[in-house]
Coordinates of N, CA and C in Angstrom, one line a residue:
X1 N 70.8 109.1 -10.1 CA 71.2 109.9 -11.2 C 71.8 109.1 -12.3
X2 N 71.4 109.2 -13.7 CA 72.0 108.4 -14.3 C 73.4 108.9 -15.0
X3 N 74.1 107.8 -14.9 CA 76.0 107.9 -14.8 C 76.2 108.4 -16.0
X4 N 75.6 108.9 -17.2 CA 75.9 109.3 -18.4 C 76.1 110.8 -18.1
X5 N 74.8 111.5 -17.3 CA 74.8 112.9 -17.5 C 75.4 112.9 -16.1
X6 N 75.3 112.8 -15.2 CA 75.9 112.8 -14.0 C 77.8 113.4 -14.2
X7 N 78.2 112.3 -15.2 CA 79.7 112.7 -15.7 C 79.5 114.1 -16.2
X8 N 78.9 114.3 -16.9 CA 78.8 115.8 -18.0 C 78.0 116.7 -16.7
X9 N 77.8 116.8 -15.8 CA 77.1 117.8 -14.8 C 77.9 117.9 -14.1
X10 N 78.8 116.9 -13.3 CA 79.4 117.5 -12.3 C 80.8 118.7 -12.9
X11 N 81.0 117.8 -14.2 CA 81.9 119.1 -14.5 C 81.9 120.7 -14.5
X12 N 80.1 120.8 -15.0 CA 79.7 122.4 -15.4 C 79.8 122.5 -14.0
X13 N 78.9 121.9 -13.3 CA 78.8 122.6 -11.6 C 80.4 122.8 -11.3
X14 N 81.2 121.9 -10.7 CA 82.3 122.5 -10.5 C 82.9 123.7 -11.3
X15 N 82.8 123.7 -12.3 CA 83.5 124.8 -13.2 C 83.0 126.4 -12.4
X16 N 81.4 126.1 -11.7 CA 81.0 127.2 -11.9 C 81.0 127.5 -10.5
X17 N 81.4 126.9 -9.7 CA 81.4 127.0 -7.8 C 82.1 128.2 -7.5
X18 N 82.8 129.0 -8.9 CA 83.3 130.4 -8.2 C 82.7 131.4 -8.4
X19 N 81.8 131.2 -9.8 CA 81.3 132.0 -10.6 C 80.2 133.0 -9.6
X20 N 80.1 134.3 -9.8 CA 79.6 135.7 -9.0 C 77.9 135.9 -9.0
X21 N 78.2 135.6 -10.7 CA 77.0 136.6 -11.3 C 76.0 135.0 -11.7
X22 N 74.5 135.3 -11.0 CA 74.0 134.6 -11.2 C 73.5 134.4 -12.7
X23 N 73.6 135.1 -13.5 CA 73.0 134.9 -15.0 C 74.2 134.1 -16.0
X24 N 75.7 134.4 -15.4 CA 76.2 133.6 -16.1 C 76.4 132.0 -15.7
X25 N 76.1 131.9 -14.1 CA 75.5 130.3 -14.0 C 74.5 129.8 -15.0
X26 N 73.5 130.8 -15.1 CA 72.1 130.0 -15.7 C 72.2 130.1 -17.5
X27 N 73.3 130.7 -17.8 CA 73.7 130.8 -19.0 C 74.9 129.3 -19.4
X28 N 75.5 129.2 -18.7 CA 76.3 128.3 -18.5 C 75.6 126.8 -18.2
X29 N 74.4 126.7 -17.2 CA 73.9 125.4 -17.1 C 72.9 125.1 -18.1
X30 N 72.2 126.3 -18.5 CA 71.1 126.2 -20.2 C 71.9 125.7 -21.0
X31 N 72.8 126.3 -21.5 CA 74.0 125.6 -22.5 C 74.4 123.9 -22.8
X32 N 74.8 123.6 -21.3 CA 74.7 122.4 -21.2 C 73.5 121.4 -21.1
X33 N 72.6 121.7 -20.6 CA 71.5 121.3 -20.8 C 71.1 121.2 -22.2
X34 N 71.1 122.4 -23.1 CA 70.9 121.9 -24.4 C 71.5 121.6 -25.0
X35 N 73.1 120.9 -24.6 CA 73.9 120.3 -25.1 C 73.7 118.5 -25.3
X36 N 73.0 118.7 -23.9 CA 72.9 117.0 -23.4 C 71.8 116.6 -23.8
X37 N 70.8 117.3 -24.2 CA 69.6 117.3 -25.4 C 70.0 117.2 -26.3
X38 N 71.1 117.7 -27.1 CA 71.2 118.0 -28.5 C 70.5 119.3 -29.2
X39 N 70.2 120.1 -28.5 CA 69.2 121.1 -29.0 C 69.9 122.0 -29.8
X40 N 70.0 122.8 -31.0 CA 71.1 123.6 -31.5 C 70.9 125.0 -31.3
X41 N 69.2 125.2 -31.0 CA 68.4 126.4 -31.2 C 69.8 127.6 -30.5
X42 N 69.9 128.7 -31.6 CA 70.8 130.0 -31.0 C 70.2 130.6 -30.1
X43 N 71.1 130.8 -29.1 CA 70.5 131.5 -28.2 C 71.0 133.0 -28.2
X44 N 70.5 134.1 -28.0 CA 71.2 135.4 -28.0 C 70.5 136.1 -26.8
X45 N 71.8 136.8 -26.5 CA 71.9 137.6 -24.9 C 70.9 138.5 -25.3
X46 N 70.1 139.0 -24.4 CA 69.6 140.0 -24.7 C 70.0 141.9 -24.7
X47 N 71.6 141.7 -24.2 CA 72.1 143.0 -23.9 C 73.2 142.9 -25.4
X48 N 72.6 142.1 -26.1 CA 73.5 142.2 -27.8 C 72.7 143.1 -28.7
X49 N 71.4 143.0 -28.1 CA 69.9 143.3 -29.1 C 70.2 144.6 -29.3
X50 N 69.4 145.4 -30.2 CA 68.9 147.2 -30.4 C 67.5 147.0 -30.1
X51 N 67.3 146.9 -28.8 CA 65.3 147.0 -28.6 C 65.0 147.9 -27.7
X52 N 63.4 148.6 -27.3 CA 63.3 149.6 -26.6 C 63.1 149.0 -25.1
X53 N 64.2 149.7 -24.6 CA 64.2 149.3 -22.9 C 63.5 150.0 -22.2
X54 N 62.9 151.0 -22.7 CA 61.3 151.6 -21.8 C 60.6 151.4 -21.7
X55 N 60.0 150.4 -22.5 CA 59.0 149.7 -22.4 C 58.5 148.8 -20.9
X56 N 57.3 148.6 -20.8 CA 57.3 147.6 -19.7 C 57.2 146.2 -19.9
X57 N 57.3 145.3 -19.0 CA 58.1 143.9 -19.3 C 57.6 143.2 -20.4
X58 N 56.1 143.4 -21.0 CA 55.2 143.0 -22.0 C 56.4 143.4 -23.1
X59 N 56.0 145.2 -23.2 CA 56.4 145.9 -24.1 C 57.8 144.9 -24.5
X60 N 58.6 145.0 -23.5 CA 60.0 144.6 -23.5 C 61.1 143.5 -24.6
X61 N 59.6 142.6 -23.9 CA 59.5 140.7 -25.0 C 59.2 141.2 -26.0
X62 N 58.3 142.2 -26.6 CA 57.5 142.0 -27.7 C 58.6 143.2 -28.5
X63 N 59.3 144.1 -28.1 CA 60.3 144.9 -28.7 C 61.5 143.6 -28.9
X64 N 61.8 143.0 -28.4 CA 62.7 141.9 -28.3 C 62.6 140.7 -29.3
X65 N 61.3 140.5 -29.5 CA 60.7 139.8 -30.1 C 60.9 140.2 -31.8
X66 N 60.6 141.1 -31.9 CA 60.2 142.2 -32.9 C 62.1 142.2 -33.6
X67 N 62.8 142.4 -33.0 CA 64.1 142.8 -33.3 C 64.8 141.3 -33.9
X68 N 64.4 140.6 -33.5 CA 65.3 139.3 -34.0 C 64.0 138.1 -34.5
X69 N 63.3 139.1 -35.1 CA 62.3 138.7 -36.3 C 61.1 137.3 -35.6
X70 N 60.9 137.4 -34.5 CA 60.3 136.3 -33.6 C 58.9 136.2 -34.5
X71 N 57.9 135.5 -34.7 CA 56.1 135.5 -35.1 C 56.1 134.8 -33.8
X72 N 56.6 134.2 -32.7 CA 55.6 133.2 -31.9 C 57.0 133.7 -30.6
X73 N 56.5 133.8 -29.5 CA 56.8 133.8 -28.6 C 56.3 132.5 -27.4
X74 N 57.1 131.8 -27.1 CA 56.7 130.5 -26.0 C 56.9 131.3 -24.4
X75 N 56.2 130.6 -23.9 CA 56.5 131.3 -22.4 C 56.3 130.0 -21.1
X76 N 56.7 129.6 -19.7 CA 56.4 129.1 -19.1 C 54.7 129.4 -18.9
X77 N 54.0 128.5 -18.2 CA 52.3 128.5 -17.9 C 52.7 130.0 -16.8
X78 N 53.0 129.6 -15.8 CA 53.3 130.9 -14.6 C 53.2 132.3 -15.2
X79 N 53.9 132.6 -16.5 CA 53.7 134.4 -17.2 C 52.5 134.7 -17.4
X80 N 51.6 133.4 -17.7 CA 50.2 134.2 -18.1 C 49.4 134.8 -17.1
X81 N 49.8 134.9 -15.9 CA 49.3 135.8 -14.6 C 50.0 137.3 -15.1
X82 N 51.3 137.4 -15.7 CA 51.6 139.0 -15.8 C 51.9 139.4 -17.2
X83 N 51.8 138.6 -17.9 CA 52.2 138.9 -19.5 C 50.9 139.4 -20.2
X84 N 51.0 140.2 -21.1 CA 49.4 141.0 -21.7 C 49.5 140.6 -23.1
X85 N 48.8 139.7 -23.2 CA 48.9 138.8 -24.8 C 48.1 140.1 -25.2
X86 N 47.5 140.8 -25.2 CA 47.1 142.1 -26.4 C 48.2 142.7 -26.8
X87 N 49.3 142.8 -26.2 CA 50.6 143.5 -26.5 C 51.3 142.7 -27.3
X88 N 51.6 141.5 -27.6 CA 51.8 140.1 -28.6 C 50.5 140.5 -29.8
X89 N 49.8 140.4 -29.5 CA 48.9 140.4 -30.7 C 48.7 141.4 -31.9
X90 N 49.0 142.7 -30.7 CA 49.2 144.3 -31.8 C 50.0 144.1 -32.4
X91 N 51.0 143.3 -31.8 CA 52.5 143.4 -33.0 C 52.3 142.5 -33.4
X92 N 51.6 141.3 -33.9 CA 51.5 140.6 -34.7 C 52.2 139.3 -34.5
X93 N 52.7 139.0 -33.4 CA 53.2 138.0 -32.6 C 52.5 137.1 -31.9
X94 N 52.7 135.2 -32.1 CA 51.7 134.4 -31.5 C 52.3 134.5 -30.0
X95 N 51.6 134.3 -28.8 CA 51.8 134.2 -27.5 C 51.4 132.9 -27.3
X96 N 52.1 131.6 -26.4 CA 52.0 130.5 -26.6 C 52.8 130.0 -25.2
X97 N 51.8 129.1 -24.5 CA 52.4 128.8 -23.4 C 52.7 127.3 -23.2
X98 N 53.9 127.0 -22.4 CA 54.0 125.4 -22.1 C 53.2 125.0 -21.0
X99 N 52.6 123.4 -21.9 CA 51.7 122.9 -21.7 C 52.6 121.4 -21.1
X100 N 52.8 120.8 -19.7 CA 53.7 120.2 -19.1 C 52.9 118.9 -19.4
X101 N 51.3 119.0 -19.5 CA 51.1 117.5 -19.2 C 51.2 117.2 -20.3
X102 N 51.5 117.4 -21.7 CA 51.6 116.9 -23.0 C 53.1 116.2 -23.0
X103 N 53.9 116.5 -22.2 CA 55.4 115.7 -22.2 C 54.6 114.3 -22.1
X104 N 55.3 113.2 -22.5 CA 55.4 112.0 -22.1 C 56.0 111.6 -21.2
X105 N 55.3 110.8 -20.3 CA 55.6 110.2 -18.8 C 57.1 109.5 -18.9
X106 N 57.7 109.6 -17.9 CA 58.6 108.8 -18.3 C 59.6 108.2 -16.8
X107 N 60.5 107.4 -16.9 CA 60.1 106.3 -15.0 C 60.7 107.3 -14.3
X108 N 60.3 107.8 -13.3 CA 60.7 108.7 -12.0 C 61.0 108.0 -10.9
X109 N 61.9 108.4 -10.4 CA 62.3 107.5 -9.5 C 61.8 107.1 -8.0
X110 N 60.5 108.5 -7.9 CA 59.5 108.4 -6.5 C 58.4 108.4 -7.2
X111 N 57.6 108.2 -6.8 CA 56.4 107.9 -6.6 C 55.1 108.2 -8.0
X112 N 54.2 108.6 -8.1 CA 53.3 109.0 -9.1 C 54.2 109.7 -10.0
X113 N 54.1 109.6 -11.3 CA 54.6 110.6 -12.2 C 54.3 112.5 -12.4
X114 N 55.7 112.8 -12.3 CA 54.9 114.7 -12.0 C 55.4 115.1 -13.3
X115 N 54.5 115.9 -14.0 CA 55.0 116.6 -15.2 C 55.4 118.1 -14.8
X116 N 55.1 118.7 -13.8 CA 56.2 120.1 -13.9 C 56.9 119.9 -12.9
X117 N 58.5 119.3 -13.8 CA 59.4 119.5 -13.4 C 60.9 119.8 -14.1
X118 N 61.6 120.1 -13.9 CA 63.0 120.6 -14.7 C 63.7 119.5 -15.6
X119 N 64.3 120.3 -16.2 CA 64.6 119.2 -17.5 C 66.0 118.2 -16.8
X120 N 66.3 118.9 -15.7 CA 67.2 118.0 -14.7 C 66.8 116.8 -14.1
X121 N 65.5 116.5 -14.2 CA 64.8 115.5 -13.7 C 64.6 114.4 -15.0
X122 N 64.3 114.9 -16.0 CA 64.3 113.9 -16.8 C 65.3 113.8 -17.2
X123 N 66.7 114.3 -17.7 CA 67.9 113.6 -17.6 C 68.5 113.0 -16.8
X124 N 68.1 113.2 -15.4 CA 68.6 112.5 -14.3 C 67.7 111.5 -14.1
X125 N 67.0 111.1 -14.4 CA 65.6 109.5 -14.6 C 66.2 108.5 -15.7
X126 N 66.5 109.5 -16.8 CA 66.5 108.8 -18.6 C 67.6 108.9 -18.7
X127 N 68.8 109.6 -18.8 CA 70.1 109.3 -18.6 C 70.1 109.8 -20.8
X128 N 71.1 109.1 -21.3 CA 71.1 109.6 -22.8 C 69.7 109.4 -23.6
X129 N 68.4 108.9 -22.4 CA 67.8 108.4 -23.2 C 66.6 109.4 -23.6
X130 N 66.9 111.2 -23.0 CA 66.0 111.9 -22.5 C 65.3 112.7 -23.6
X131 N 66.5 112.9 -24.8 CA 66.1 113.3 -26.1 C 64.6 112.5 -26.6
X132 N 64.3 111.3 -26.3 CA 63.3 110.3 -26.7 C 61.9 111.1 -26.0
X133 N 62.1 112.0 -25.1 CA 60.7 112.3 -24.3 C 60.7 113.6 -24.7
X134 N 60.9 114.1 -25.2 CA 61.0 115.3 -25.7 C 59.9 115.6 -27.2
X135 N 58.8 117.0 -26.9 CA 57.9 116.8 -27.8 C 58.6 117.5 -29.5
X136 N 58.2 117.3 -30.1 CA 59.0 118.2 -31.4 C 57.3 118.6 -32.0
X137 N 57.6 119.7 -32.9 CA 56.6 120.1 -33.1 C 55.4 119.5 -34.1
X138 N 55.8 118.1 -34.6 CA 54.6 117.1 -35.1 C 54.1 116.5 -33.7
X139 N 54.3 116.3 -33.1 CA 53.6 115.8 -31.6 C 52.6 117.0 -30.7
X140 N 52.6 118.0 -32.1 CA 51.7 119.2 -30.8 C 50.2 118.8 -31.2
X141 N 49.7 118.6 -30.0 CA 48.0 118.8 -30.0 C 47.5 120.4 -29.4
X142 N 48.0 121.0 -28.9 CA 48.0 122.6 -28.7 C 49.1 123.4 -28.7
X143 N 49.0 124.5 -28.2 CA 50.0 125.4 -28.6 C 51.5 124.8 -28.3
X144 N 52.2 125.2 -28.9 CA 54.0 124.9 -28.2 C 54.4 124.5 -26.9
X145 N 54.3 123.4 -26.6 CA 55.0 122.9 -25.4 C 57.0 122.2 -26.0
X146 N 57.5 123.9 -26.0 CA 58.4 123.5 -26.6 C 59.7 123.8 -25.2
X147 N 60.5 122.8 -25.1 CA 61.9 123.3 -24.1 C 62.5 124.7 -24.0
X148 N 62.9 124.9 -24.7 CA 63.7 126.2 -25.2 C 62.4 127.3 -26.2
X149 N 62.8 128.7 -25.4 CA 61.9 129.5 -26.1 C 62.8 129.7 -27.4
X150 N 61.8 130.3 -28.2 CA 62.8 130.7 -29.4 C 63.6 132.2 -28.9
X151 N 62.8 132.7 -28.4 CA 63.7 134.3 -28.1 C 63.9 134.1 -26.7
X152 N 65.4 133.6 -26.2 CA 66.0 133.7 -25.0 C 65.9 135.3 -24.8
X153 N 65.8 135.9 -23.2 CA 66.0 136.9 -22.6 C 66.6 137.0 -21.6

């Protein structure tokens, strides 16, 4: 693990060894994670929003979307098994999935290089050096292979 983020991780983990509720772990380790990126993108809870919660999980993102002025929605590869890009589309919203092999390789500490893996692996390989592997959006050859969605939920 490299000794740069290692210092800045054990802290959040301890901090959070009491914590209950699983979302405010994953709220709390995102944070830092896009800390140790440098990433500034706002993130907002989704129980802050005015969107329609009747909807179904499509509906949901795309009411969500819609409320805090989204055009493009990013999603892991895995959603396109249950997400209904016609429901993105009616509303006028791009649907756009991460594309893992477009990351740049970078030294792993076992064996062949694997592109889907957590952003804890490449700070724990690269150390401060992780921001350097990271695509920004002049490096796109297809859709958004971006870290952070724009509309957290």
């Amino acid at each position: 693990f490299a000794a740069d983020v290692f210092a800045e991780l054990v802290p959040a983990y301890e901090q959070l060894a009491s914590e209950q509720l699983l979302s405010h772990i994953n709220i709390h380790l995102m944070r830092t994670i896009m800390r140790l990126f440098a990433i500034d993108t706002p993130v907002v809870n989704s129980t802050d929003i005015t969107y329609d919660r009747s909807l179904d999980a499509t509906g949901r993102l795309v009411s969500l979307c819609q409320a805090l002025g989204a055009t493009t929605y990013v999603s892991g590869p895995s959603a396109a098994s249950y997400l209904a890009p016609e429901t993105f589309a009616e509303a006028g919203i791009d649907l756009e999935f991460v594309d893992y092999s477009q990351y740049r390789e970078y030294p792993q500490l076992h064996g062949d290089f694997e592109h889907a893996v957590t952003a804890i692996d490449l700070l724990a390989n690269t150390g401060s050096q992780a921001r350097e592997y990271l695509l920004t959006p002049r490096d796109r050859t297809q859709p958004s292979p971006l870290l952070v969605p724009q509309v957290m939920t």
